[in-house]
Amino acid sequence: MKKIGVLTSGGDSPGMNAAIRSTVRTAIYERIEVIGIYEGFQGLIDGNFINLNARSVSGILQRGGTFLQSTRCKDFMTKKGRDQAFIQVQKAGIEGLVIIGGDGSFTGAHIFGQENEMPFVGVPGTIDNDLFGTDFTIGFDTALNTVVDAVDKIKDTAASHNRLFFIEVMGRDTGYLALSSGIASGAEDVLIPEEITDVEELVHNLVEAKRNKKNSSIVIVAEGDDAGGAMRIAKKVNKLYSEFDTRVTILGHIQRGGKPSASDRILASRLGNSAVNALLNGKSGIMVGLKNGEIKETPIFDSINKQKNLKTHLLELIVPLSV
């Protein structure tokens, strides 16, 4: 293999730049040319390519987002779009791809690889931490620290005014970010898509907390909980118990931005390096991830189709620690 391409796709996450840097420099070290593909799969279709060298990725390790940019490409969902992308790949002489993204990106790459026998390796980059085959995805740790920092600040005003705050974090289909940030910030409760929300029980627990002289309460809500997130839950709670001085804060896209944490930089560097080595060893259709501190390769089909279960011991911490 003499030339590979690298792209970022789907939602951005802190550490993607570090993964690009690792991919490029590992390839250059192995005397392989690297093509950077702008705007994800759309750039693959349009032939929006740039030659990258070791200096092209200087100074990006600490930057959030992705300098190659990212889009959600509808054209790539069609056979016509994928055929056009393969024409561009052939023109450029690209022999393998490193795809940095989440489950949607891996689904597109899986289909593209099967249709064209195109070697590719996936690198998990998403703040949701929802991909099977890796303990952590690139961006999760940074997003978690962003949420915890925001909740710490909100707790100051919650305590000053004896208020109940519902804080909505990202997580349409999974509660990893909500659960981890809830424990790290000392929230009274955490509501996630994986668990049915019992509003009456929630109200009972919050009232008990008030009786136990708590001067404020924080409830972390994953955006996908109860088909409506924090606003919907807050309305239900106020309907059952109107004495709470309730506020809702939606953290939104602030969770995706910022400088990647040291953990995310190290993870991204390891995975980018492993992706290039996997291609060089003739492997394809896999995702490189981290399991118990070691690099693990998972078939891409499994990473997008098997469910990554929440760690139940974290769920069990919420109740006793909120007394």
PDB file of C-alpha atoms in Angstrom:
ATOM      1  CA  MET A   1       0.000   0.000   0.000  1.00  0.00           C
ATOM      2  CA  LYS A   2       1.487   3.298  -1.164  1.00  0.00           C
ATOM      3  CA  LYS A   3      -1.283   5.857  -0.616  1.00  0.00           C
ATOM      4  CA  ILE A   4      -4.137   6.167   1.882  1.00  0.00           C
ATOM      5  CA  GLY A   5      -6.905   8.682   2.502  1.00  0.00           C
ATOM      6  CA  VAL A   6      -8.214  10.003   5.819  1.00  0.00           C
ATOM      7  CA  LEU A   7     -11.535  11.704   6.510  1.00  0.00           C
ATOM      8  CA  THR A   8     -13.753  12.741   9.403  1.00  0.00           C
ATOM      9  CA  SER A   9     -17.485  12.234   9.159  1.00  0.00           C
ATOM     10  CA  GLY A  10     -20.660  12.896  11.148  1.00  0.00           C
ATOM     11  CA  GLY A  11     -20.693  14.996  14.307  1.00  0.00           C
ATOM     12  CA  ASP A  12     -17.346  16.442  15.322  1.00  0.00           C
ATOM     13  CA  SER A  13     -15.724  15.466  18.601  1.00  0.00           C
ATOM     14  CA  PRO A  14     -12.678  16.796  20.483  1.00  0.00           C
ATOM     15  CA  GLY A  15      -9.654  14.699  19.572  1.00  0.00           C
ATOM     16  CA  MET A  16     -10.473  14.162  15.899  1.00  0.00           C
ATOM     17  CA  ASN A  17      -7.568  16.413  14.945  1.00  0.00           C
ATOM     18  CA  ALA A  18      -5.274  14.363  17.143  1.00  0.00           C
ATOM     19  CA  ALA A  19      -6.448  11.208  15.339  1.00  0.00           C
ATOM     20  CA  ILE A  20      -5.790  12.813  11.929  1.00  0.00           C
ATOM     21  CA  ARG A  21      -2.320  13.859  13.084  1.00  0.00           C
ATOM     22  CA  SER A  22      -1.506  10.366  14.306  1.00  0.00           C
ATOM     23  CA  THR A  23      -2.789   8.793  11.099  1.00  0.00           C
ATOM     24  CA  VAL A  24      -0.770  11.135   8.884  1.00  0.00           C
ATOM     25  CA  ARG A  25       2.483  10.918  10.806  1.00  0.00           C
ATOM     26  CA  THR A  26       2.330   7.141  11.182  1.00  0.00           C
ATOM     27  CA  ALA A  27       1.763   6.803   7.435  1.00  0.00           C
ATOM     28  CA  ILE A  28       4.598   9.211   6.597  1.00  0.00           C
ATOM     29  CA  TYR A  29       6.893   7.288   8.943  1.00  0.00           C
ATOM     30  CA  GLU A  30       6.000   4.132   7.001  1.00  0.00           C
ATOM     31  CA  ARG A  31       6.698   5.980   3.718  1.00  0.00           C
ATOM     32  CA  ILE A  32       3.058   6.065   2.651  1.00  0.00           C
ATOM     33  CA  GLU A  33       1.461   9.063   0.951  1.00  0.00           C
ATOM     34  CA  VAL A  34      -1.585  10.559   2.672  1.00  0.00           C
ATOM     35  CA  ILE A  35      -4.548  12.298   1.082  1.00  0.00           C
ATOM     36  CA  GLY A  36      -6.726  14.430   3.328  1.00  0.00           C
ATOM     37  CA  ILE A  37     -10.398  14.385   2.324  1.00  0.00           C
ATOM     38  CA  TYR A  38     -12.320  17.548   3.167  1.00  0.00           C
ATOM     39  CA  GLU A  39     -15.963  17.450   4.355  1.00  0.00           C
ATOM     40  CA  GLY A  40     -16.204  13.713   4.899  1.00  0.00           C
ATOM     41  CA  PHE A  41     -18.024  11.563   2.365  1.00  0.00           C
ATOM     42  CA  GLN A  42     -19.163  14.646   0.454  1.00  0.00           C
ATOM     43  CA  GLY A  43     -15.523  15.460  -0.173  1.00  0.00           C
ATOM     44  CA  LEU A  44     -14.979  11.879  -1.294  1.00  0.00           C
ATOM     45  CA  ILE A  45     -17.709  12.331  -3.899  1.00  0.00           C
ATOM     46  CA  ASP A  46     -16.472  15.762  -5.010  1.00  0.00           C
ATOM     47  CA  GLY A  47     -12.783  14.855  -5.047  1.00  0.00           C
ATOM     48  CA  ASN A  48     -12.066  17.582  -2.497  1.00  0.00           C
ATOM     49  CA  PHE A  49      -8.610  16.260  -1.653  1.00  0.00           C
ATOM     50  CA  ILE A  50      -5.338  17.656  -0.327  1.00  0.00           C
ATOM     51  CA  ASN A  51      -1.900  16.089  -0.019  1.00  0.00           C
ATOM     52  CA  LEU A  52      -0.813  15.915   3.611  1.00  0.00           C
ATOM     53  CA  ASN A  53       2.654  15.631   5.086  1.00  0.00           C
ATOM     54  CA  ALA A  54       4.066  15.647   8.604  1.00  0.00           C
ATOM     55  CA  ARG A  55       4.070  19.456   8.745  1.00  0.00           C
ATOM     56  CA  SER A  56       0.476  19.676   7.465  1.00  0.00           C
ATOM     57  CA  VAL A  57      -0.712  18.437  10.850  1.00  0.00           C
ATOM     58  CA  SER A  58       1.565  20.559  13.043  1.00  0.00           C
ATOM     59  CA  GLY A  59      -0.224  22.477  15.780  1.00  0.00           C
ATOM     60  CA  ILE A  60      -3.537  20.609  15.577  1.00  0.00           C
ATOM     61  CA  LEU A  61      -3.092  18.146  18.462  1.00  0.00           C
ATOM     62  CA  GLN A  62      -4.643  20.569  20.953  1.00  0.00           C
ATOM     63  CA  ARG A  63      -7.398  21.905  18.690  1.00  0.00           C
ATOM     64  CA  GLY A  64     -11.024  20.857  18.991  1.00  0.00           C
ATOM     65  CA  GLY A  65     -13.216  20.031  16.017  1.00  0.00           C
ATOM     66  CA  THR A  66     -11.675  18.732  12.794  1.00  0.00           C
ATOM     67  CA  PHE A  67      -9.570  20.784  10.388  1.00  0.00           C
ATOM     68  CA  LEU A  68     -10.673  18.457   7.562  1.00  0.00           C
ATOM     69  CA  GLN A  69     -14.253  19.465   8.394  1.00  0.00           C
ATOM     70  CA  SER A  70     -17.240  17.144   8.421  1.00  0.00           C
ATOM     71  CA  THR A  71     -20.682  16.844   6.873  1.00  0.00           C
ATOM     72  CA  ARG A  72     -23.618  14.473   6.935  1.00  0.00           C
ATOM     73  CA  CYS A  73     -23.777  13.450   3.275  1.00  0.00           C
ATOM     74  CA  LYS A  74     -27.132  12.346   1.842  1.00  0.00           C
ATOM     75  CA  ASP A  75     -25.615  11.684  -1.583  1.00  0.00           C
ATOM     76  CA  PHE A  76     -23.367   8.985  -0.125  1.00  0.00           C
ATOM     77  CA  MET A  77     -26.500   7.105   0.952  1.00  0.00           C
ATOM     78  CA  THR A  78     -27.224   6.453  -2.730  1.00  0.00           C
ATOM     79  CA  LYS A  79     -25.463   3.967  -5.014  1.00  0.00           C
ATOM     80  CA  LYS A  80     -24.879   6.752  -7.525  1.00  0.00           C
ATOM     81  CA  GLY A  81     -23.094   8.867  -4.934  1.00  0.00           C
ATOM     82  CA  ARG A  82     -20.913   5.989  -3.761  1.00  0.00           C
ATOM     83  CA  ASP A  83     -19.999   5.110  -7.360  1.00  0.00           C
ATOM     84  CA  GLN A  84     -18.891   8.684  -7.942  1.00  0.00           C
ATOM     85  CA  ALA A  85     -16.833   8.546  -4.754  1.00  0.00           C
ATOM     86  CA  PHE A  86     -15.075   5.404  -5.939  1.00  0.00           C
ATOM     87  CA  ILE A  87     -14.233   7.063  -9.256  1.00  0.00           C
ATOM     88  CA  GLN A  88     -12.546   9.870  -7.317  1.00  0.00           C
ATOM     89  CA  VAL A  89     -10.693   7.370  -5.143  1.00  0.00           C
ATOM     90  CA  GLN A  90      -9.358   5.580  -8.213  1.00  0.00           C
ATOM     91  CA  LYS A  91      -8.308   8.842  -9.868  1.00  0.00           C
ATOM     92  CA  ALA A  92      -6.331   9.816  -6.787  1.00  0.00           C
ATOM     93  CA  GLY A  93      -4.728   6.389  -6.450  1.00  0.00           C
ATOM     94  CA  ILE A  94      -6.009   5.903  -2.912  1.00  0.00           C
ATOM     95  CA  GLU A  95      -5.612   2.275  -1.821  1.00  0.00           C
ATOM     96  CA  GLY A  96      -7.095   2.413   1.665  1.00  0.00           C
ATOM     97  CA  LEU A  97      -9.150   4.708   3.896  1.00  0.00           C
ATOM     98  CA  VAL A  98      -9.109   5.707   7.563  1.00  0.00           C
ATOM     99  CA  ILE A  99     -12.623   6.776   8.579  1.00  0.00           C
ATOM    100  CA  ILE A 100     -12.897   8.788  11.810  1.00  0.00           C
ATOM    101  CA  GLY A 101     -16.494   9.040  13.028  1.00  0.00           C
ATOM    102  CA  GLY A 102     -19.459   7.285  14.614  1.00  0.00           C
ATOM    103  CA  ASP A 103     -21.975   4.599  13.714  1.00  0.00           C
ATOM    104  CA  GLY A 104     -23.479   6.481  10.758  1.00  0.00           C
ATOM    105  CA  SER A 105     -20.036   7.025   9.260  1.00  0.00           C
ATOM    106  CA  PHE A 106     -19.115   3.389   9.775  1.00  0.00           C
ATOM    107  CA  THR A 107     -22.360   2.227   8.178  1.00  0.00           C
ATOM    108  CA  GLY A 108     -21.574   4.218   5.027  1.00  0.00           C
ATOM    109  CA  ALA A 109     -17.983   3.003   4.999  1.00  0.00           C
ATOM    110  CA  HIS A 110     -19.111  -0.612   5.420  1.00  0.00           C
ATOM    111  CA  ILE A 111     -21.417  -0.434   2.393  1.00  0.00           C
ATOM    112  CA  PHE A 112     -18.816   1.439   0.318  1.00  0.00           C
ATOM    113  CA  GLY A 113     -16.132  -1.088   1.207  1.00  0.00           C
ATOM    114  CA  GLN A 114     -18.308  -4.055   0.263  1.00  0.00           C
ATOM    115  CA  GLU A 115     -19.438  -2.573  -3.043  1.00  0.00           C
ATOM    116  CA  ASN A 116     -15.952  -1.647  -4.202  1.00  0.00           C
ATOM    117  CA  GLU A 117     -13.660  -3.982  -2.254  1.00  0.00           C
ATOM    118  CA  MET A 118     -12.117  -0.860  -0.779  1.00  0.00           C
ATOM    119  CA  PRO A 119      -9.942  -1.447   2.313  1.00  0.00           C
ATOM    120  CA  PHE A 120     -10.848   0.787   5.240  1.00  0.00           C
ATOM    121  CA  VAL A 121     -10.418   0.970   9.006  1.00  0.00           C
ATOM    122  CA  GLY A 122     -12.716   2.877  11.350  1.00  0.00           C
ATOM    123  CA  VAL A 123     -11.562   5.067  14.243  1.00  0.00           C
ATOM    124  CA  PRO A 124     -14.357   5.766  16.786  1.00  0.00           C
ATOM    125  CA  GLY A 125     -14.898   9.505  17.221  1.00  0.00           C
ATOM    126  CA  THR A 126     -18.110  10.508  19.012  1.00  0.00           C
ATOM    127  CA  ILE A 127     -18.910  12.127  22.360  1.00  0.00           C
ATOM    128  CA  ASP A 128     -21.764   9.633  22.871  1.00  0.00           C
ATOM    129  CA  ASN A 129     -19.383   6.731  23.638  1.00  0.00           C
ATOM    130  CA  ASP A 130     -21.953   4.371  22.145  1.00  0.00           C
ATOM    131  CA  LEU A 131     -19.915   2.159  19.810  1.00  0.00           C
ATOM    132  CA  PHE A 132     -19.566  -1.539  20.544  1.00  0.00           C
ATOM    133  CA  GLY A 133     -15.981  -2.753  20.707  1.00  0.00           C
ATOM    134  CA  THR A 134     -14.322   0.073  22.615  1.00  0.00           C
ATOM    135  CA  ASP A 135     -14.486   1.230  26.222  1.00  0.00           C
ATOM    136  CA  PHE A 136     -14.104   4.854  25.172  1.00  0.00           C
ATOM    137  CA  THR A 137     -14.596   6.831  21.984  1.00  0.00           C
ATOM    138  CA  ILE A 138     -12.572   9.890  21.022  1.00  0.00           C
ATOM    139  CA  GLY A 139     -14.233  13.010  22.450  1.00  0.00           C
ATOM    140  CA  PHE A 140     -16.173  11.392  25.278  1.00  0.00           C
ATOM    141  CA  ASP A 141     -13.744  12.336  28.045  1.00  0.00           C
ATOM    142  CA  THR A 142     -13.522  15.963  26.914  1.00  0.00           C
ATOM    143  CA  ALA A 143     -17.306  16.270  26.626  1.00  0.00           C
ATOM    144  CA  LEU A 144     -17.688  14.711  30.065  1.00  0.00           C
ATOM    145  CA  ASN A 145     -15.339  17.265  31.601  1.00  0.00           C
ATOM    146  CA  THR A 146     -17.160  20.079  29.806  1.00  0.00           C
ATOM    147  CA  VAL A 147     -20.488  18.932  31.259  1.00  0.00           C
ATOM    148  CA  VAL A 148     -19.095  18.523  34.775  1.00  0.00           C
ATOM    149  CA  ASP A 149     -17.552  21.991  34.674  1.00  0.00           C
ATOM    150  CA  ALA A 150     -20.897  23.486  33.600  1.00  0.00           C
ATOM    151  CA  VAL A 151     -22.849  21.585  36.272  1.00  0.00           C
ATOM    152  CA  ASP A 152     -20.404  22.705  38.971  1.00  0.00           C
ATOM    153  CA  LYS A 153     -21.123  26.316  38.028  1.00  0.00           C
ATOM    154  CA  ILE A 154     -24.887  25.746  37.929  1.00  0.00           C
ATOM    155  CA  LYS A 155     -24.774  24.140  41.386  1.00  0.00           C
ATOM    156  CA  ASP A 156     -23.472  27.425  42.800  1.00  0.00           C
ATOM    157  CA  THR A 157     -26.564  29.329  41.706  1.00  0.00           C
ATOM    158  CA  ALA A 158     -28.890  26.399  42.490  1.00  0.00           C
ATOM    159  CA  ALA A 159     -27.700  26.395  46.100  1.00  0.00           C
ATOM    160  CA  SER A 160     -27.890  30.183  46.369  1.00  0.00           C
ATOM    161  CA  HIS A 161     -31.568  30.227  45.373  1.00  0.00           C
ATOM    162  CA  ASN A 162     -32.760  26.827  46.651  1.00  0.00           C
ATOM    163  CA  ARG A 163     -33.645  25.683  43.151  1.00  0.00           C
ATOM    164  CA  LEU A 164     -34.187  22.437  41.286  1.00  0.00           C
ATOM    165  CA  PHE A 165     -32.217  22.330  38.041  1.00  0.00           C
ATOM    166  CA  PHE A 166     -32.820  19.935  35.165  1.00  0.00           C
ATOM    167  CA  ILE A 167     -29.689  19.914  33.002  1.00  0.00           C
ATOM    168  CA  GLU A 168     -29.971  18.352  29.559  1.00  0.00           C
ATOM    169  CA  VAL A 169     -26.892  16.768  28.009  1.00  0.00           C
ATOM    170  CA  MET A 170     -26.375  15.087  24.641  1.00  0.00           C
ATOM    171  CA  GLY A 171     -27.390  11.472  24.250  1.00  0.00           C
ATOM    172  CA  ARG A 172     -30.348  10.808  21.961  1.00  0.00           C
ATOM    173  CA  ASP A 173     -30.072   7.033  22.151  1.00  0.00           C
ATOM    174  CA  THR A 174     -27.614   6.404  24.949  1.00  0.00           C
ATOM    175  CA  GLY A 175     -27.007   7.681  28.460  1.00  0.00           C
ATOM    176  CA  TYR A 176     -23.249   7.252  28.838  1.00  0.00           C
ATOM    177  CA  LEU A 177     -22.560  10.982  28.994  1.00  0.00           C
ATOM    178  CA  ALA A 178     -25.504  11.686  31.302  1.00  0.00           C
ATOM    179  CA  LEU A 179     -24.699   8.846  33.682  1.00  0.00           C
ATOM    180  CA  SER A 180     -20.988   9.588  33.940  1.00  0.00           C
ATOM    181  CA  SER A 181     -21.492  13.334  34.364  1.00  0.00           C
ATOM    182  CA  GLY A 182     -24.229  12.736  36.938  1.00  0.00           C
ATOM    183  CA  ILE A 183     -21.907  10.711  39.132  1.00  0.00           C
ATOM    184  CA  ALA A 184     -18.950  13.053  38.622  1.00  0.00           C
ATOM    185  CA  SER A 185     -21.008  16.148  39.505  1.00  0.00           C
ATOM    186  CA  GLY A 186     -22.965  14.661  42.413  1.00  0.00           C
ATOM    187  CA  ALA A 187     -26.404  14.923  40.802  1.00  0.00           C
ATOM    188  CA  GLU A 188     -29.475  13.829  42.742  1.00  0.00           C
ATOM    189  CA  ASP A 189     -30.745  11.790  39.793  1.00  0.00           C
ATOM    190  CA  VAL A 190     -29.880  10.845  36.220  1.00  0.00           C
ATOM    191  CA  LEU A 191     -32.470  10.136  33.536  1.00  0.00           C
ATOM    192  CA  ILE A 192     -31.379   8.133  30.497  1.00  0.00           C
ATOM    193  CA  PRO A 193     -33.022   6.535  27.421  1.00  0.00           C
ATOM    194  CA  GLU A 194     -32.072   3.019  28.558  1.00  0.00           C
ATOM    195  CA  GLU A 195     -34.216   3.268  31.706  1.00  0.00           C
ATOM    196  CA  ILE A 196     -37.949   4.025  31.944  1.00  0.00           C
ATOM    197  CA  THR A 197     -38.430   7.308  33.800  1.00  0.00           C
ATOM    198  CA  ASP A 198     -40.887   7.086  36.704  1.00  0.00           C
ATOM    199  CA  VAL A 199     -41.803  10.731  37.269  1.00  0.00           C
ATOM    200  CA  GLU A 200     -43.742  10.002  40.459  1.00  0.00           C
ATOM    201  CA  GLU A 201     -40.730   8.243  41.962  1.00  0.00           C
ATOM    202  CA  LEU A 202     -38.495  11.116  40.847  1.00  0.00           C
ATOM    203  CA  VAL A 203     -40.767  13.640  42.570  1.00  0.00           C
ATOM    204  CA  HIS A 204     -40.859  11.505  45.717  1.00  0.00           C
ATOM    205  CA  ASN A 205     -37.056  11.378  45.850  1.00  0.00           C
ATOM    206  CA  LEU A 206     -36.711  15.114  45.256  1.00  0.00           C
ATOM    207  CA  VAL A 207     -39.249  15.912  47.986  1.00  0.00           C
ATOM    208  CA  GLU A 208     -37.380  13.614  50.371  1.00  0.00           C
ATOM    209  CA  ALA A 209     -34.152  15.390  49.529  1.00  0.00           C
ATOM    210  CA  LYS A 210     -35.817  18.694  50.365  1.00  0.00           C
ATOM    211  CA  ARG A 211     -37.026  17.304  53.691  1.00  0.00           C
ATOM    212  CA  ASN A 212     -33.493  16.135  54.417  1.00  0.00           C
ATOM    213  CA  LYS A 213     -32.377  19.785  54.325  1.00  0.00           C
ATOM    214  CA  LYS A 214     -30.920  19.762  50.825  1.00  0.00           C
ATOM    215  CA  ASN A 215     -30.995  23.353  49.644  1.00  0.00           C
ATOM    216  CA  SER A 216     -30.867  22.463  45.944  1.00  0.00           C
ATOM    217  CA  SER A 217     -31.112  19.521  43.562  1.00  0.00           C
ATOM    218  CA  ILE A 218     -29.568  18.699  40.216  1.00  0.00           C
ATOM    219  CA  VAL A 219     -31.087  16.196  37.770  1.00  0.00           C
ATOM    220  CA  ILE A 220     -29.077  15.280  34.669  1.00  0.00           C
ATOM    221  CA  VAL A 221     -31.266  14.367  31.685  1.00  0.00           C
ATOM    222  CA  ALA A 222     -30.076  12.750  28.454  1.00  0.00           C
ATOM    223  CA  GLU A 223     -31.729  14.511  25.508  1.00  0.00           C
ATOM    224  CA  GLY A 224     -33.366  11.264  24.359  1.00  0.00           C
ATOM    225  CA  ASP A 225     -34.997  10.482  27.707  1.00  0.00           C
ATOM    226  CA  ASP A 226     -38.802  10.319  27.840  1.00  0.00           C
ATOM    227  CA  ALA A 227     -39.047  11.342  24.156  1.00  0.00           C
ATOM    228  CA  GLY A 228     -38.566  14.972  25.010  1.00  0.00           C
ATOM    229  CA  GLY A 229     -35.636  15.612  27.282  1.00  0.00           C
ATOM    230  CA  ALA A 230     -35.377  18.029  30.185  1.00  0.00           C
ATOM    231  CA  MET A 231     -38.218  20.416  29.278  1.00  0.00           C
ATOM    232  CA  ARG A 232     -40.741  17.603  29.100  1.00  0.00           C
ATOM    233  CA  ILE A 233     -39.578  16.077  32.393  1.00  0.00           C
ATOM    234  CA  ALA A 234     -39.596  19.452  34.169  1.00  0.00           C
ATOM    235  CA  LYS A 235     -43.206  20.105  33.114  1.00  0.00           C
ATOM    236  CA  LYS A 236     -44.293  16.702  34.398  1.00  0.00           C
ATOM    237  CA  VAL A 237     -42.542  17.254  37.728  1.00  0.00           C
ATOM    238  CA  ASN A 238     -44.050  20.721  38.201  1.00  0.00           C
ATOM    239  CA  LYS A 239     -47.496  19.363  37.427  1.00  0.00           C
ATOM    240  CA  LEU A 240     -47.162  16.835  40.254  1.00  0.00           C
ATOM    241  CA  TYR A 241     -45.400  19.142  42.711  1.00  0.00           C
ATOM    242  CA  SER A 242     -45.611  22.865  42.034  1.00  0.00           C
ATOM    243  CA  GLU A 243     -43.571  24.006  45.049  1.00  0.00           C
ATOM    244  CA  PHE A 244     -40.215  23.435  43.342  1.00  0.00           C
ATOM    245  CA  ASP A 245     -38.456  26.533  42.014  1.00  0.00           C
ATOM    246  CA  THR A 246     -37.502  24.812  38.767  1.00  0.00           C
ATOM    247  CA  ARG A 247     -35.048  25.774  36.058  1.00  0.00           C
ATOM    248  CA  VAL A 248     -33.986  23.994  32.881  1.00  0.00           C
ATOM    249  CA  THR A 249     -30.550  24.319  31.276  1.00  0.00           C
ATOM    250  CA  ILE A 250     -29.788  22.726  27.906  1.00  0.00           C
ATOM    251  CA  LEU A 251     -26.029  22.534  27.390  1.00  0.00           C
ATOM    252  CA  GLY A 252     -26.279  21.829  23.657  1.00  0.00           C
ATOM    253  CA  HIS A 253     -23.313  21.941  21.300  1.00  0.00           C
ATOM    254  CA  ILE A 254     -20.927  23.405  23.859  1.00  0.00           C
ATOM    255  CA  GLN A 255     -20.337  19.744  24.758  1.00  0.00           C
ATOM    256  CA  ARG A 256     -18.713  19.060  21.394  1.00  0.00           C
ATOM    257  CA  GLY A 257     -16.218  21.897  21.455  1.00  0.00           C
ATOM    258  CA  GLY A 258     -13.043  22.847  23.274  1.00  0.00           C
ATOM    259  CA  LYS A 259      -9.513  21.555  23.529  1.00  0.00           C
ATOM    260  CA  PRO A 260      -9.372  17.770  23.820  1.00  0.00           C
ATOM    261  CA  SER A 261      -8.378  16.413  27.210  1.00  0.00           C
ATOM    262  CA  ALA A 262      -5.081  14.600  27.698  1.00  0.00           C
ATOM    263  CA  SER A 263      -6.970  11.288  27.752  1.00  0.00           C
ATOM    264  CA  ASP A 264      -8.624  12.016  24.405  1.00  0.00           C
ATOM    265  CA  ARG A 265      -5.318  13.106  22.853  1.00  0.00           C
ATOM    266  CA  ILE A 266      -3.629   9.895  23.946  1.00  0.00           C
ATOM    267  CA  LEU A 267      -6.568   7.721  22.842  1.00  0.00           C
ATOM    268  CA  ALA A 268      -6.753   9.433  19.441  1.00  0.00           C
ATOM    269  CA  SER A 269      -2.996   9.090  18.946  1.00  0.00           C
ATOM    270  CA  ARG A 270      -3.077   5.378  19.738  1.00  0.00           C
ATOM    271  CA  LEU A 271      -6.080   4.664  17.527  1.00  0.00           C
ATOM    272  CA  GLY A 272      -4.824   6.660  14.526  1.00  0.00           C
ATOM    273  CA  ASN A 273      -1.540   4.785  14.690  1.00  0.00           C
ATOM    274  CA  SER A 274      -3.310   1.434  15.020  1.00  0.00           C
ATOM    275  CA  ALA A 275      -5.598   2.175  12.049  1.00  0.00           C
ATOM    276  CA  VAL A 276      -2.653   2.733   9.700  1.00  0.00           C
ATOM    277  CA  ASN A 277      -0.859  -0.378  10.968  1.00  0.00           C
ATOM    278  CA  ALA A 278      -4.034  -2.420  10.454  1.00  0.00           C
ATOM    279  CA  LEU A 279      -4.249  -1.311   6.811  1.00  0.00           C
ATOM    280  CA  LEU A 280      -0.578  -2.146   6.306  1.00  0.00           C
ATOM    281  CA  ASN A 281      -1.219  -5.599   7.717  1.00  0.00           C
ATOM    282  CA  GLY A 282      -3.926  -6.208   5.115  1.00  0.00           C
ATOM    283  CA  LYS A 283      -6.878  -5.744   7.441  1.00  0.00           C
ATOM    284  CA  SER A 284     -10.116  -4.071   6.433  1.00  0.00           C
ATOM    285  CA  GLY A 285     -13.707  -3.631   7.555  1.00  0.00           C
ATOM    286  CA  ILE A 286     -12.722  -3.252  11.186  1.00  0.00           C
ATOM    287  CA  MET A 287     -12.840  -0.624  13.911  1.00  0.00           C
ATOM    288  CA  VAL A 288      -9.860  -0.110  16.173  1.00  0.00           C
ATOM    289  CA  GLY A 289     -10.838   0.529  19.780  1.00  0.00           C
ATOM    290  CA  LEU A 290      -9.609   0.336  23.346  1.00  0.00           C
ATOM    291  CA  LYS A 291     -10.651  -2.520  25.647  1.00  0.00           C
ATOM    292  CA  ASN A 292      -9.171  -2.799  29.139  1.00  0.00           C
ATOM    293  CA  GLY A 293      -6.315  -0.539  28.125  1.00  0.00           C
ATOM    294  CA  GLU A 294      -5.360  -2.555  25.057  1.00  0.00           C
ATOM    295  CA  ILE A 295      -6.016  -1.963  21.357  1.00  0.00           C
ATOM    296  CA  LYS A 296      -8.762  -4.243  20.085  1.00  0.00           C
ATOM    297  CA  GLU A 297     -10.019  -4.775  16.538  1.00  0.00           C
ATOM    298  CA  THR A 298     -13.765  -5.278  16.065  1.00  0.00           C
ATOM    299  CA  PRO A 299     -15.561  -6.109  12.795  1.00  0.00           C
ATOM    300  CA  ILE A 300     -17.234  -2.906  11.658  1.00  0.00           C
ATOM    301  CA  PHE A 301     -20.536  -4.789  11.292  1.00  0.00           C
ATOM    302  CA  ASP A 302     -20.430  -5.641  14.987  1.00  0.00           C
ATOM    303  CA  SER A 303     -19.474  -2.128  16.048  1.00  0.00           C
ATOM    304  CA  ILE A 304     -22.582  -0.665  14.388  1.00  0.00           C
ATOM    305  CA  ASN A 305     -25.050  -3.486  15.030  1.00  0.00           C
ATOM    306  CA  LYS A 306     -24.241  -4.795  18.480  1.00  0.00           C
ATOM    307  CA  GLN A 307     -25.439  -2.810  21.467  1.00  0.00           C
ATOM    308  CA  LYS A 308     -22.941  -1.395  23.912  1.00  0.00           C
ATOM    309  CA  ASN A 309     -24.468  -1.916  27.337  1.00  0.00           C
ATOM    310  CA  LEU A 310     -24.258   0.670  30.080  1.00  0.00           C
ATOM    311  CA  LYS A 311     -22.146  -0.296  33.060  1.00  0.00           C
ATOM    312  CA  THR A 312     -24.727  -1.316  35.631  1.00  0.00           C
ATOM    313  CA  HIS A 313     -22.442  -0.625  38.576  1.00  0.00           C
ATOM    314  CA  LEU A 314     -22.568   3.060  37.629  1.00  0.00           C
ATOM    315  CA  LEU A 315     -26.363   3.016  37.626  1.00  0.00           C
ATOM    316  CA  GLU A 316     -26.328   1.476  41.079  1.00  0.00           C
ATOM    317  CA  LEU A 317     -24.253   4.366  42.446  1.00  0.00           C
ATOM    318  CA  ILE A 318     -26.860   7.055  41.805  1.00  0.00           C
ATOM    319  CA  VAL A 319     -29.342   6.264  44.607  1.00  0.00           C
ATOM    320  CA  PRO A 320     -26.976   5.731  47.570  1.00  0.00           C
ATOM    321  CA  LEU A 321     -24.815   8.737  46.657  1.00  0.00           C
ATOM    322  CA  SER A 322     -27.807  11.095  46.405  1.00  0.00           C
ATOM    323  CA  VAL A 323     -28.974  10.653  50.013  1.00  0.00           C
TER     324      VAL A 323
END
